[in-house]
Amino acid sequence: MKIGVYICQCGINISATVDVEKVAEQIKSLPNIAVSRFYKYMCSDPGQELIKKDIKELKLDRVIVASCSPRMHEPTFRTVLEESGLNPYCFEMVNIREQCSWVHIDKEKATAKASELIAGAVARAAFLEPLERKEVSVIPKALVVGGGIAGIQAALEIADKGFKVYLVERTPSIGGRMAQLDKTFPTLDCSACILTPKMVDVARHPNIELLTYSEVVDVGGYIGNFKVQVRKKPRYVDMEKCVGCGLCAESCRLHGRIPNEFDMNLGKRSAIYVPFPQAVPLKFTIDSERCIMLKTGKCGDHPLCVEACDRDAIDFGQKEEIVEIEVGTIVVATGYDLFDPAKKPEYGYGKYDNVITGLEFERLVSASGPTEGHIDVNGKEPKKVVFIQCVGSRDKNGNEYCSRVCCMYTAKQAHLVKEKIPGSELTVYYTDMRAFGKGFEEFYNRVQGEGVVYRRRELDDPIEVIKNGNKVVVKAKGHPDIEADLVVLATGIVPREDTKDLARILNINQSADGFLLEAHPKLRPMDTFTDGIFLAGCCQSPKDVPDTVAQASGAASRVCNILSKKQLEIEATIAHVDENLCRGCGFCVDACPYNAIELKEVEHFGHAIEVATVNEALCKGCGSCSAACLNGAIQHHGFKDGQILAMINALGEG
Amino acid sequence: MKDFEPNIIGFLCNWCSYAGADLAGTSRIKYPPNIKSIRVMCSGRVDSVFILEALKKGADGVLVAGCHPGDCHYQSGNYKTNRRIKLLKKFLNDMGVEPQRLRFEYISASEGHKFASVVTEFVDELKKMGPSPLKEAK
């Protein structure tokens, strides 16, 4: 056996705390070491060439690189081995950056630890075995979860490349948050005008199958071969027959009496409804929580909607349906919730009618909203309007992050008030103005030029809103009180309430702030730790429309990379049974979370005995079976008992 | 005993705890260098034999860390390990080894701070306990 050990300085990231020269020298005395070197950047081209040259000239058969986390560069170095004709699994990586040089101060101790970690890898290297990667076929279809602008963009891009896309949306229509907005900053494009053509494109695209009013309930399988269960909630309306005429909604006994969620409950709808007139698909849905017929089994002497519908589309007998689809990749684009300002009672939200949120303002100012675009507060046009930023963002005791959109949407809303109500007096309480995007600072200057007063407050300075007759008084520390007709709270972006459930269904992670976690904050912002599952939009972190579209297009491109391959190599680190050692107890069968192990009967020296057998397509390589086996008969490739015990032995000596 | 530096072997699951330890690194959160970690795909891979061997071969403490309940990348590996470790702690106690030398923690990929504080705490605790009685004489 000939082992080559390569220690990376990573510029000074490692070498500032670990004496790499000393480590390389110490390692030379270990068994089987043919060469031990250090280099500035092992991952660079010359670094990789160095390994390739040694493999060729010194006939190395095992390679160890001590550098950053294997989660970062293990694939890089495995490829180096492969390109040099060595099996990629004859490689071992030692993490002396994230788990050594970056976390320790004492150079002597960090150097000793690095040496010990490498000695552990050397011990293990003796037991490494070449492994063959399995090839699996790829189902050339994608699932996109969420039909907001992120999901729409991703679905269209993937579908345009010629792959089939299932777009699953929880509500009755696609469109998401962007459909609720009036204008978009800083260009003042009409949000609906730029979004609705895309929604229509989705509906008409031959490669997109739209599953609205549906939810993903279960995801199994792996990259290239996911099996997804989607629950289609009953609409109680036959999608084939409904033409979206709306006669049913007009006739409904609850017409105009149910708060419409799309209008942030400011407008009213019927029990049978479309959320907004440009809904895609333009099909009606019966709200089972509200419909008198569905709740009581009786609606007057007969349901009026049934009578009104001359297409006979209403079907109270519809049942929930579970659809199973198979896809190669998944894009998660589930969006965000808004911070609930009732959690900050000092702002008076929920107590006073003239304190509203930014999104409620969007519906008020939208021509398609409940007031047809008239900014009305209790029937009167407000003259004095106060905007308060950072409600639920940048909060040391709550959401620490900046929601990235509130500064600019507030500036845009102030502009819209100025435009619609000449002579109105506007004040914005801001903490720090964040106008970082293209055209943002220019827009902010423009709004200030229009006479909007910006008043700075420290994050910790309280603002209190109290009632005074028909008005509210805004009391901010260090500023004179303002008696306002309307207060608009720039509520921040928060993760969807059920993000945790979704993360579990998909087997992906959340970051500390509750949003979904990307595989690498800089270099893999669309990837998750689960191969084949990608992120787009605000489910990953707060972002505005252009950033969301960019990320969605990026995720779509990542998806197409996979879908365009017929075959995909997957990890070889799965379980394997030595039939000679197996006693057929079945402990591993119980331990396996994927039902990948079965007992089968084999002929052994003339006797029929039962032994465990692994279904390689189902095994995901967790190693639970190996831990359960008393005989060491079932072994986790790449993490065999012998490999780990050798490492334990070496590390124990340190 | 004053200068005793405990040797800790860590078994970290690839998806949550190893990523959490990496995050401690990228965030430059400092902790004592007494821990040396072995990456496993799932905490469910950690055989009791590994833990006993570690204590026998020179570790004064063993840290096993996996995903939070419900977050296991492989559905249930962390539950199995949790149960296995509870049992093993009793066994250690019967053998005359302080069960506190074996520590099981749920550390997610976003809990760099938690990883660092767990290691720091564990080192302090082991310093008070002294070397493992299970350590083979060298």
PDB file of C-alpha atoms in Angstrom, chain A residues 35 110 120 135 194 247 255 335 344 353 363 483 531:
ATOM      1  CA  VAL A  35       4.678  10.911   0.278  1.00  0.00           C
ATOM      2  CA  ALA A 110      -4.232  22.958  16.748  1.00  0.00           C
ATOM      3  CA  GLY A 120      -6.770   8.699  12.022  1.00  0.00           C
ATOM      4  CA  GLU A 135     -26.099   4.118 -12.169  1.00  0.00           C
ATOM      5  CA  ILE A 194     -46.295  41.688 -15.614  1.00  0.00           C
ATOM      6  CA  LEU A 247     -73.045  33.144 -11.776  1.00  0.00           C
ATOM      7  CA  HIS A 255     -72.522  36.482  -1.401  1.00  0.00           C
ATOM      8  CA  GLY A 335     -42.794  31.588  -0.344  1.00  0.00           C
ATOM      9  CA  LYS A 344     -46.230  44.100  18.787  1.00  0.00           C
ATOM     10  CA  ASP A 353     -58.996  50.336  12.109  1.00  0.00           C
ATOM     11  CA  ARG A 363     -54.944  45.711  -1.645  1.00  0.00           C
ATOM     12  CA  GLU A 483     -51.903  62.855  14.676  1.00  0.00           C
ATOM     13  CA  ASP A 531     -29.457  15.889  -3.961  1.00  0.00           C
TER      14      ASP A 531
END
